XYZ file of C-alpha atoms in Angstrom:
664
model
C 1.606 -69.365 73.848
C 5.116 -68.574 75.042
C 3.918 -64.421 75.396
C 4.804 -64.314 78.934
C 8.952 -65.759 78.051
C 8.889 -63.422 75.416
C 7.780 -59.871 77.014
C 10.532 -60.745 79.310
C 13.436 -61.469 76.367
C 15.044 -58.439 75.419
C 13.735 -58.033 71.981
C 15.376 -54.841 70.000
C 12.906 -53.999 67.249
C 14.028 -51.014 65.993
C 17.187 -49.196 64.807
C 18.399 -46.236 64.483
C 21.784 -45.006 62.127
C 24.009 -42.389 62.823
C 27.499 -41.393 61.807
C 31.335 -42.609 63.646
C 31.983 -40.340 66.038
C 36.174 -38.935 65.424
C 36.012 -36.382 68.235
C 35.107 -37.134 71.710
C 33.090 -33.722 73.137
C 30.492 -32.195 75.456
C 27.318 -32.742 74.645
C 27.847 -35.101 71.283
C 24.522 -35.240 69.572
C 24.701 -39.482 70.109
C 25.322 -39.210 73.434
C 22.207 -37.261 74.000
C 19.437 -39.148 72.051
C 20.655 -42.316 74.138
C 21.330 -40.742 77.228
C 17.541 -39.602 76.362
C 16.352 -42.790 74.827
C 17.258 -44.710 78.312
C 15.585 -41.764 80.100
C 12.154 -43.421 78.610
C 12.935 -46.569 79.986
C 14.005 -47.750 77.329
C 17.143 -50.384 76.057
C 19.888 -49.243 73.630
C 22.381 -51.214 72.034
C 25.623 -49.570 70.473
C 26.681 -51.473 67.810
C 29.552 -50.102 65.424
C 30.036 -51.010 61.706
C 32.566 -50.328 58.815
C 30.907 -46.824 57.949
C 28.176 -46.200 60.706
C 27.010 -46.405 64.467
C 24.249 -48.650 64.559
C 21.489 -47.964 67.527
C 19.764 -51.003 68.726
C 16.217 -49.320 71.030
C 14.579 -51.992 72.656
C 10.947 -51.699 75.131
C 10.138 -53.244 78.446
C 6.694 -54.349 78.473
C 6.005 -51.129 80.684
C 7.665 -48.309 79.086
C 5.000 -49.853 75.999
C 2.197 -50.282 77.771
C 3.110 -46.655 79.556
C 3.037 -45.370 75.938
C -0.641 -47.211 74.690
C -1.817 -45.349 77.549
C -0.379 -41.895 76.708
C -2.009 -42.506 72.944
C -5.600 -43.801 74.381
C -5.042 -47.585 72.422
C -7.516 -49.038 72.086
C -8.081 -52.491 72.936
C -10.717 -55.361 73.270
C -11.300 -56.749 76.701
C -12.325 -60.152 78.085
C -15.549 -58.290 78.005
C -16.394 -57.552 74.751
C -15.542 -53.903 74.774
C -12.361 -52.109 73.537
C -11.277 -49.855 76.023
C -8.438 -47.326 76.437
C -5.581 -49.127 77.698
C -4.298 -49.094 80.736
C -1.319 -50.491 82.305
C -3.216 -51.158 85.863
C -5.825 -53.329 84.230
C -3.500 -55.021 82.302
C -4.518 -58.560 82.582
C -8.090 -57.489 81.254
C -7.236 -56.963 78.081
C -7.193 -60.053 76.124
C -3.767 -60.945 75.052
C -2.455 -61.383 71.043
C -2.329 -65.059 68.242
C 0.974 -65.054 69.939
C 0.722 -64.491 73.686
C 2.153 -60.741 73.465
C -0.201 -58.275 74.770
C 0.221 -55.774 71.999
C 0.099 -56.485 68.425
C 3.237 -55.312 66.035
C 1.141 -52.533 64.852
C 0.213 -51.074 67.924
C 4.351 -51.989 69.176
C 5.097 -49.763 66.776
C 3.054 -46.818 67.231
C 3.952 -46.585 70.456
C 7.705 -47.465 69.926
C 7.662 -44.285 67.526
C 6.218 -42.154 70.195
C 8.854 -43.071 72.495
C 11.368 -42.073 70.267
C 9.609 -38.998 68.443
C 7.981 -37.891 71.979
C 11.621 -36.943 72.910
C 11.205 -33.285 73.198
C 13.696 -30.189 75.327
C 11.224 -29.676 77.994
C 14.030 -27.306 79.764
C 12.716 -23.802 78.727
C 15.777 -22.789 76.226
C 17.699 -23.771 73.453
C 20.283 -26.869 73.924
C 23.576 -26.400 71.447
C 24.516 -29.734 70.239
C 28.240 -30.895 68.584
C 28.631 -33.867 66.171
C 32.357 -33.649 64.639
C 33.072 -29.870 64.904
C 29.460 -29.343 63.920
C 27.762 -27.263 66.139
C 23.662 -26.907 65.284
C 21.039 -26.085 68.130
C 17.801 -28.495 69.451
C 15.482 -25.922 71.047
C 13.199 -25.788 73.322
C 10.072 -27.311 72.972
C 11.358 -29.283 70.063
C 11.037 -33.307 69.578
C 15.291 -33.823 69.376
C 15.187 -37.163 66.770
C 13.018 -34.340 63.792
C 16.296 -32.634 64.747
C 18.548 -35.062 64.283
C 16.976 -36.524 61.161
C 16.961 -32.625 59.533
C 20.467 -32.282 60.144
C 21.761 -35.925 58.625
C 22.769 -37.039 62.037
C 20.059 -39.931 62.239
C 20.548 -41.108 58.838
C 18.096 -44.075 58.986
C 15.399 -45.230 60.956
C 13.796 -48.964 60.613
C 12.687 -51.913 62.223
C 14.926 -55.082 62.952
C 14.062 -58.706 62.561
C 13.488 -60.577 65.304
C 16.084 -63.394 65.171
C 14.148 -65.919 67.342
C 10.800 -65.527 65.698
C 12.315 -64.599 61.803
C 13.726 -68.516 62.266
C 10.667 -70.057 63.452
C 8.923 -68.509 60.513
C 11.536 -69.677 58.372
C 11.106 -73.296 59.002
C 7.525 -73.510 59.717
C 6.542 -71.615 57.223
C 9.583 -70.719 54.198
C 11.040 -73.831 54.006
C 8.338 -75.933 54.722
C 7.110 -76.998 50.976
C 5.208 -80.520 51.979
C 2.239 -78.119 53.216
C 1.826 -76.500 49.773
C -0.728 -74.094 50.479
C -1.303 -74.336 54.644
C 0.291 -71.123 56.088
C 0.656 -70.527 60.128
C -1.300 -67.580 59.256
C -1.430 -66.302 63.155
C 2.350 -66.457 63.369
C 2.598 -64.500 60.142
C -0.064 -61.301 61.193
C 1.632 -61.358 64.804
C 4.876 -60.974 63.275
C 4.424 -58.767 60.117
C 1.270 -57.701 60.883
C -2.559 -58.252 59.845
C -2.214 -56.451 55.950
C 0.630 -58.773 54.975
C -1.200 -61.605 56.987
C -4.586 -61.039 55.142
C -2.776 -60.831 51.535
C -1.312 -64.462 52.953
C -4.508 -66.201 54.320
C -5.886 -64.550 50.731
C -3.276 -66.175 48.205
C -3.413 -69.321 50.098
C -7.053 -69.856 49.575
C -6.452 -68.251 46.833
C -4.382 -71.592 45.913
C -6.810 -73.528 47.295
C -9.966 -72.976 45.392
C -7.459 -73.183 41.671
C -7.527 -76.608 42.612
C -10.976 -77.537 40.917
C -10.590 -75.254 38.224
C -7.359 -77.071 37.442
C -8.563 -80.417 37.393
C -11.431 -79.529 35.545
C -9.999 -77.391 32.868
C -7.405 -80.404 32.544
C -9.581 -82.777 31.763
C -11.607 -80.479 28.942
C -8.293 -79.628 27.228
C -6.722 -82.583 27.234
C -10.009 -85.308 27.068
C -12.221 -86.190 23.494
C -15.246 -85.752 24.604
C -16.695 -86.817 21.007
C -19.604 -85.845 19.870
C -20.120 -83.595 23.558
C -17.658 -81.933 22.701
C -19.130 -78.773 21.672
C -20.905 -78.574 25.293
C -17.488 -79.080 26.418
C -16.159 -75.679 27.125
C -19.485 -73.243 27.790
C -20.008 -76.496 30.502
C -16.261 -75.612 31.567
C -16.821 -71.175 31.290
C -19.918 -71.913 33.458
C -18.470 -73.478 36.117
C -15.746 -71.310 37.211
C -17.862 -68.300 36.775
C -19.412 -69.764 39.066
C -15.776 -71.107 40.739
C -15.074 -66.837 40.443
C -17.546 -65.882 42.237
C -18.099 -67.988 45.503
C -14.147 -67.562 46.111
C -14.397 -64.339 46.202
C -17.743 -64.498 48.593
C -16.032 -66.498 50.749
C -12.908 -64.990 50.906
C -15.247 -62.173 52.873
C -16.233 -64.404 55.608
C -13.014 -65.919 55.852
C -11.710 -62.304 56.234
C -14.416 -61.485 58.797
C -13.217 -64.138 60.216
C -9.922 -63.397 60.413
C -10.482 -59.893 62.193
C -12.571 -61.657 64.233
C -9.721 -64.352 65.835
C -7.162 -61.368 66.152
C -9.547 -58.758 67.377
C -9.441 -56.092 65.019
C -12.473 -54.041 64.990
C -13.027 -52.425 61.975
C -16.511 -50.366 63.142
C -16.146 -46.678 64.341
C -17.630 -46.738 67.633
C -18.819 -44.077 69.080
C -16.492 -43.620 71.990
C -13.777 -42.687 69.736
C -14.780 -39.391 68.767
C -17.198 -38.103 66.598
C -15.938 -38.991 63.780
C -17.006 -38.435 59.740
C -16.280 -40.958 57.216
C -14.471 -42.654 59.748
C -11.760 -39.399 60.842
C -11.812 -37.438 63.047
C -12.553 -33.967 62.859
C -9.720 -32.713 63.630
C -8.311 -34.594 60.587
C -10.917 -34.096 58.123
C -9.714 -31.989 55.066
C -12.089 -29.522 55.218
C -10.761 -26.379 54.899
C -10.433 -24.276 58.577
C -13.095 -21.795 58.098
C -15.429 -24.559 58.093
C -14.684 -25.961 60.901
C -14.928 -22.747 63.103
C -17.788 -22.365 61.742
C -19.533 -25.098 63.416
C -21.259 -23.309 65.214
C -23.556 -21.144 63.147
C -26.634 -21.643 61.176
C -27.414 -25.663 60.367
C -28.456 -24.750 57.176
C -25.267 -22.766 56.122
C -22.815 -25.595 57.615
C -24.674 -28.028 55.603
C -24.464 -26.875 52.922
C -21.067 -25.954 52.709
C -19.749 -29.487 53.877
C -22.127 -29.970 50.845
C -20.221 -28.445 48.249
C -16.840 -28.928 50.043
C -17.612 -32.573 49.245
C -18.559 -31.782 45.903
C -16.094 -30.497 45.331
C -13.519 -33.081 45.852
C -15.533 -36.168 43.702
C -14.855 -33.804 40.824
C -11.237 -33.121 41.654
C -11.015 -37.149 41.995
C -13.871 -37.680 38.930
C -11.212 -35.180 36.556
C -8.221 -36.666 37.124
C -9.759 -40.335 36.365
C -10.723 -39.145 33.008
C -7.417 -37.536 32.779
C -5.598 -41.250 33.266
C -8.164 -42.605 31.001
C -8.433 -40.575 27.858
C -3.853 -41.061 27.897
C -4.661 -44.818 28.174
C -6.638 -44.536 25.080
C -5.040 -41.810 23.128
C -0.706 -42.664 23.766
C -1.557 -46.555 25.210
C -3.309 -48.360 23.043
C -1.699 -46.894 20.027
C 1.181 -48.697 21.008
C -0.443 -51.953 22.221
C -1.945 -52.177 18.820
C 0.731 -51.704 17.079
C 2.524 -54.647 18.989
C 0.424 -56.541 18.695
C -0.121 -56.125 14.556
C 3.570 -56.865 13.950
C 3.471 -60.186 16.551
C 0.874 -61.311 13.992
C 2.739 -60.858 11.003
C 5.473 -62.608 12.480
C 6.171 -66.090 11.631
C 8.982 -67.051 13.567
C 8.231 -68.170 16.779
C 11.562 -67.710 18.259
C 11.441 -63.755 16.982
C 7.630 -63.686 18.294
C 9.004 -64.624 21.807
C 12.428 -62.340 21.598
C 9.538 -58.936 20.688
C 7.357 -59.930 24.100
C 10.409 -60.216 26.006
C 11.457 -57.143 24.465
C 7.795 -55.400 24.665
C 7.516 -56.407 28.704
C 10.721 -54.334 29.231
C 9.366 -51.376 27.491
C 6.238 -50.945 29.058
C 7.969 -51.642 32.659
C 9.612 -48.114 31.974
C 6.618 -46.905 30.324
C 4.267 -47.939 33.536
C 6.502 -46.828 36.063
C 6.371 -43.104 34.692
C 2.422 -43.536 34.223
C 2.374 -44.278 38.001
C 4.449 -40.991 38.761
C 2.056 -39.376 37.506
C -0.679 -40.981 38.664
C 0.904 -39.756 42.301
C 1.308 -36.377 41.638
C -2.637 -36.764 40.112
C -3.669 -38.120 44.096
C -1.811 -35.195 45.458
C -3.526 -32.614 44.094
C -7.178 -34.612 45.375
C -8.887 -34.025 48.752
C -8.680 -37.656 50.006
C -9.418 -38.873 53.420
C -6.182 -40.675 54.850
C -3.672 -42.349 53.298
C -5.123 -45.933 52.960
C -7.672 -44.217 50.023
C -5.222 -42.343 48.591
C -3.119 -45.767 48.109
C -6.728 -47.004 46.678
C -6.697 -44.018 44.673
C -3.086 -45.270 42.691
C -4.153 -48.467 42.705
C -7.765 -48.069 40.770
C -5.277 -45.437 38.212
C -2.334 -47.906 37.646
C -4.213 -51.174 37.317
C -5.699 -49.052 34.208
C -2.386 -49.008 32.999
C -1.879 -52.377 33.934
C -4.853 -53.874 32.143
C -4.631 -52.192 28.938
C -0.524 -53.309 28.218
C -1.738 -56.767 29.580
C -4.700 -57.512 28.066
C -4.942 -55.282 24.758
C -3.324 -57.482 22.408
C -4.827 -60.275 23.345
C -8.126 -58.627 22.416
C -6.558 -57.819 19.586
C -6.064 -61.311 18.518
C -9.217 -62.924 20.071
C -11.627 -59.569 17.446
C -9.667 -59.490 14.591
C -7.755 -62.705 13.762
C -9.716 -65.103 15.407
C -6.922 -67.836 15.703
C -7.559 -69.367 18.450
C -3.540 -71.484 17.895
C -2.053 -68.352 17.758
C -4.290 -66.563 21.445
C -2.821 -69.787 23.031
C 1.385 -69.164 21.685
C 0.540 -66.010 23.401
C -1.089 -66.994 26.760
C 1.247 -69.380 26.840
C 3.877 -67.015 26.864
C 2.513 -64.358 28.890
C 2.053 -66.742 31.345
C 5.873 -68.758 31.767
C 7.291 -64.666 30.625
C 4.768 -62.978 33.165
C 6.326 -65.785 35.983
C 9.825 -65.568 35.260
C 10.200 -61.988 34.918
C 8.451 -61.483 38.540
C 10.279 -64.337 40.326
C 13.457 -62.700 38.681
C 12.446 -59.416 40.422
C 10.722 -61.365 43.617
C 14.530 -63.524 44.316
C 17.274 -61.851 42.409
C 17.043 -58.190 41.961
C 17.049 -57.725 46.580
C 19.758 -60.301 45.994
C 21.577 -58.051 44.035
C 21.290 -54.740 45.873
C 21.850 -56.393 49.069
C 25.005 -57.616 47.328
C 25.882 -54.353 45.682
C 25.574 -51.910 48.399
C 27.825 -54.438 51.046
C 30.365 -54.413 48.147
C 30.199 -50.550 48.557
C 30.754 -50.280 51.965
C 33.944 -52.502 52.567
C 35.372 -50.851 49.124
C 35.112 -47.211 50.969
C 36.362 -49.221 54.213
C 39.301 -50.215 51.969
C 39.327 -46.745 51.139
C 39.901 -45.276 54.335
C 42.614 -47.591 54.896
C 40.939 -49.601 57.578
C 42.336 -52.900 55.586
C 44.911 -53.697 52.563
C 44.402 -56.900 52.495
C 41.952 -59.795 53.330
C 38.274 -59.965 53.336
C 36.338 -57.468 55.246
C 33.856 -58.660 57.162
C 29.889 -57.609 58.102
C 29.540 -59.628 61.665
C 26.639 -57.277 62.673
C 23.345 -58.289 62.491
C 22.076 -54.871 62.535
C 24.702 -54.077 59.706
C 23.484 -56.574 57.228
C 19.819 -55.115 57.851
C 20.313 -51.875 57.041
C 22.061 -53.116 53.392
C 19.600 -55.053 52.776
C 16.153 -53.070 50.474
C 13.125 -52.306 52.025
C 9.620 -53.520 51.019
C 8.608 -51.620 48.912
C 6.665 -50.877 45.948
C 8.188 -50.026 42.822
C 5.450 -47.309 41.937
C 3.906 -44.683 44.055
C 6.238 -45.280 46.632
C 5.192 -43.039 48.961
C 1.588 -44.698 49.895
C 2.399 -48.265 48.870
C 4.181 -51.414 50.252
C 5.619 -53.883 48.497
C 1.970 -55.316 48.102
C 0.786 -53.348 45.912
C 2.752 -55.366 42.647
C 2.497 -58.763 45.018
C -1.555 -57.991 44.202
C -0.528 -56.693 41.087
C 0.743 -59.615 39.508
C -1.658 -61.635 41.695
C -5.510 -60.044 39.567
C -3.305 -59.770 36.561
C -2.387 -64.199 36.539
C -6.457 -63.804 37.934
C -7.058 -62.358 34.452
C -5.726 -63.684 32.205
C -7.058 -67.007 33.116
C -9.987 -66.242 33.619
C -11.262 -63.606 30.192
C -9.504 -66.088 28.714
C -10.641 -69.258 30.353
C -12.407 -70.834 26.890
C -8.974 -69.977 24.913
C -6.780 -71.873 27.555
C -8.556 -74.086 30.507
C -5.007 -75.400 31.454
C -3.721 -72.258 32.645
C -6.089 -72.497 35.863
C -3.310 -75.442 35.965
C -0.326 -73.201 35.629
C -1.652 -70.577 37.537
C -1.745 -73.110 40.770
C 1.437 -74.636 40.508
C 3.148 -70.915 40.079
C 1.116 -69.589 43.348
C 2.375 -72.755 45.048
C 5.876 -71.693 43.726
C 4.861 -67.877 44.748
C 3.959 -68.405 48.595
C 7.838 -69.988 49.502
C 9.393 -67.129 47.374
C 7.281 -64.253 48.716
C 8.201 -65.242 52.326
C 11.626 -66.414 51.562
C 12.141 -62.264 50.458
C 10.120 -61.240 53.770
C 12.371 -63.804 56.262
C 15.808 -63.051 54.495
C 16.320 -60.894 51.678
C 14.456 -57.783 52.322
C 14.443 -55.656 56.093
C 11.291 -55.940 58.100
C 8.005 -54.206 57.092
C 6.448 -51.099 58.912
C 3.524 -52.657 59.795
C -0.741 -51.005 58.310
C -2.974 -50.573 59.981
C -5.286 -52.296 56.966
C -6.831 -55.336 57.655
C -7.982 -56.483 54.159
C -6.934 -56.316 50.943
C -9.203 -53.429 49.768
C -8.918 -51.684 45.903
C -8.230 -55.187 44.953
C -11.100 -57.217 46.068
C -13.316 -54.451 43.743
C -11.042 -55.208 40.988
C -11.133 -59.114 40.994
C -15.060 -58.801 41.166
C -14.352 -56.527 37.615
C -12.419 -59.199 37.011
C -15.082 -61.787 36.874
C -18.182 -59.397 34.977
C -15.339 -59.078 32.319
C -14.604 -62.362 32.048
C -18.605 -63.533 31.496
C -18.029 -60.977 28.318
C -14.895 -62.030 27.069
C -15.604 -66.099 27.664
C -19.500 -64.923 25.865
C -17.021 -64.006 23.248
C -14.896 -66.413 22.030
C -17.455 -69.115 22.247
C -19.223 -67.151 19.507
C -16.395 -66.468 16.938
C -15.832 -70.597 18.080
C -18.941 -71.774 16.718
C -19.884 -68.330 14.824
C -17.180 -69.832 12.255
C -18.222 -67.463 9.124
C -18.017 -64.666 11.176
C -21.565 -63.495 9.783
C -22.616 -62.938 13.523
C -25.849 -64.388 13.221
C -28.838 -64.833 15.921
C -28.402 -68.536 15.380
C -29.830 -71.409 18.418
C -26.191 -71.529 19.741
C -25.519 -67.720 19.359
C -28.464 -66.891 21.293
C -27.776 -69.114 23.302
C -24.567 -68.086 24.728
C -26.414 -64.306 24.852
C -28.510 -65.825 27.465
C -25.912 -67.669 29.327
C -24.215 -63.961 29.077
C -27.306 -62.711 31.461
C -27.768 -65.731 33.035
C -24.079 -65.495 34.159
C -24.039 -61.830 35.044
C -27.208 -62.339 37.317
C -25.906 -65.642 38.933
C -22.665 -63.497 39.776
C -24.366 -60.613 41.625
C -27.646 -62.780 43.402
C -24.622 -64.838 45.502
C -23.801 -61.627 46.999
C -27.145 -61.842 48.390
C -27.216 -65.617 48.993
C -24.231 -66.302 50.196
C -22.849 -63.982 53.900
C -20.490 -62.135 54.082
C -19.406 -62.869 57.278
C -19.863 -66.366 59.854
C -22.539 -66.189 62.169
C -20.176 -66.859 64.877
C -18.943 -63.443 63.872
C -22.139 -61.873 63.540
C -23.454 -63.182 67.180
C -20.267 -62.325 68.755
C -20.671 -58.966 67.410
C -23.798 -58.246 68.321
C -23.014 -59.980 72.385
C -20.250 -57.261 72.650
C -22.448 -54.600 71.276
C -25.305 -56.133 74.381
C -22.374 -56.499 76.942
C -21.122 -52.937 76.021
C -24.769 -51.327 76.511
C -25.250 -53.218 79.798
C -22.342 -51.984 81.648
C -22.875 -48.663 80.285
C -25.730 -48.506 81.684
C -24.907 -49.539 85.094
C -22.247 -46.826 85.019
C -24.979 -43.878 84.215
C -27.297 -45.388 87.082
C -24.325 -45.782 89.937
C -24.002 -42.439 88.850
C -27.437 -40.708 88.392
C -28.018 -42.996 92.167
C -24.905 -40.623 93.740
C -25.865 -37.977 92.896
C -29.745 -38.354 93.754
C -27.549 -39.651 97.633
C -25.752 -35.936 97.761
C -28.409 -33.515 97.215
C -30.388 -32.286 100.202
C -33.413 -33.156 101.922
C -34.914 -29.497 100.645
C -33.216 -30.601 96.772
C -34.915 -34.337 96.544
C -38.169 -32.635 97.609
C -38.224 -29.979 94.386
C -36.876 -32.476 92.100
C -39.863 -34.995 93.144
C -41.935 -32.128 92.555
C -40.344 -31.646 89.353
C -41.297 -35.242 88.823
C -44.992 -35.114 88.903
C -45.289 -31.787 87.458
C-alpha cells in the first residue's frame, strides 16, 4: 500500500470557479476567500482560464484530521470498535484499502466542512467588492454561501486525481483481457462505496451470466429430437434457480465488501438516539411533537403513530396516482404501438417504427419523472436515500410498462413466437446501441460544445483573432466536462440511476421471455462485458469525478430484481402454455397441469432459497460478534474503573454509609 506516499503528496481534490477580475481593489472577495482558505490550513492553487479563474483546493492530512474530529466522524479502530476520530490517536484507526486514513466520502465531507465553515467571526459586517460591485458579508455568515448567492462562486466540483486516474485507466478501463475482473478496492477508494458496489454487482452478474448463456446457446442451436418438448421447461427451471441463487449470493458478497471496507451499516447506541436510522433533530416530525417528548407517554405515542400513518398515507396516495396514470395514459399508447407493429409486414419499417417509438417514450418518461419528483417532494421521507428509492420505484413503473407491454401483447393475443423473437432481438440490439451512444457520445458532444463556446467567446472579446485557442489547464478541461447526473430526478439521483435502470431492464427482458429466446443470455453477457469498459471510460475520461454517496448497497434495485424474478416465473409459464396449447383451448391436460404445478413449485423454491442461503458469510457474522464483545468488555472495564475511582474518592463516613445501604 502506498498510503503514506499519497498522504504526503499534495492532491487538489476540489475546485471552485470564480470570474476573472477586471479591477484590482481592496477587500476583493476572491482575495478574501483565498486568504480565509489558507487560514484554514488549506493549499490553494490559482489557475486562470479562458473566461474564468479556478481555485484548486487541497487539504493536508492534519487539516483533514482536525475537520474529521470537529465533525465527530466515527471510524473503526484496530480493536474492532467504531470511535469518534481524534488526530492524536490516528494510528489506532484502520486505514482504507489504498492505505489512506480517510475514504473519499469522508474526505469530501471534511472539505465541505472546511470550505463552508468559513464564517465572519469579527462581530461586525464586512464589505466585499468585485469589479466595482459591493455586497455585505454579515457577522456569523458563511463566506462561501454568500459568494454563491451573489454569483461569485459559479460552481464547486471534485477534481480527478491524475495519478490514480491513469492507474485506473491502465488496470480497469483499458484492460480488456480481464473481462469481468475489476480492481473493486481501487474503484471504491477513488469513487466511493456506491459506485464500487455497483461495479461489483455488474461484474458478478456478468460472470454468473456465463452459465445460462452456455445453456441457452445449446437449447437454441441443438435439435433434441423427441426430447425437444423437455428442453424449454428444463431451461426455464434452471434460469429461475440461477437467478434466485445469484441474488442470494450477491447479498453475501455485498456483506463481505462492506466488512472488507470497514463500513458499518448498523446503528450503534453511541451514535445518538435514533428513530428508523435518523437522529431526533433531523426527523421530519412537526416541532410540536419534539417539544412534547417529555409529556404523557400515551399521548406522545399516539401523536407519533398518527403522524407515521399520515406519512404512509401520502406515499400510498402518490403511488396510486402514478399507477393510475400509467394504466390510463401510457397503456393505450403502448397497445396502439404494439397493434401497428403487428399489422406492418416490412421488417425495415418495423425497425424504423421501433426506433421512433423509443425516441418518443424517452420524452414521455422524462415528463413522468418530473411529475414523480414533484410528488416525492410532497411526501414525508426520512432521508435523501429514501426519497431516491421512492423515485426509483415510480420511474421503473413507467419503464416497465413501456418496455414490456408490447411484448405481452404479442404473447397473449397473437401467440406468434417468431414475431416475439424478432421483437426481442430488435429491442436488445436497439437498446444496447441507444444506451451506448448515450453513455459515450452525448458526454463527449457536451464537452466539445462547451469548449467551442468558450473559444468563440474568447475570440469575440479580442483575445485571439487567428489560430486555435488552446485549453492548457487540466482543471478547465474538467470544468467543461458534464457531471455524472441522472436523466430523471437530478435532485435525488446521479448517473448510477440510468446505469442501474439499463441493467434491470436487460435482466427483465432476458428472464421474462427466456423460453422464447434462450440466446438472449449470451447477447446480454457480451453486452455487459462491453458495458463494464464503456462505463469505466465514461467515469474516468468524459465526465467529472462524481460526488461520493454514503449508500453502500444497490438499494431499491435489489427489490426490483426480486420482483422481476417472480414475474419471469409467471411469464415463462404463460409462454410454455401458449407453446403447448397451440389450439388455444386452455384445457388442463397433463402437460398444462404440469406447467401449473411447476410454476407454484418454482415460486416456493424462489422464496425458500432466501432461507437456505445465508445473506452474509460466517466470517462476517463472527467478526461482527467479536467486535461487539470487545466493545462490551472495554465499556465494562471503563465503567468499573470509573465506579472504583468514585468509591475511592469518598470519605470514610460516606463509604460506611454506602456499605450500610448495600446491606439493606
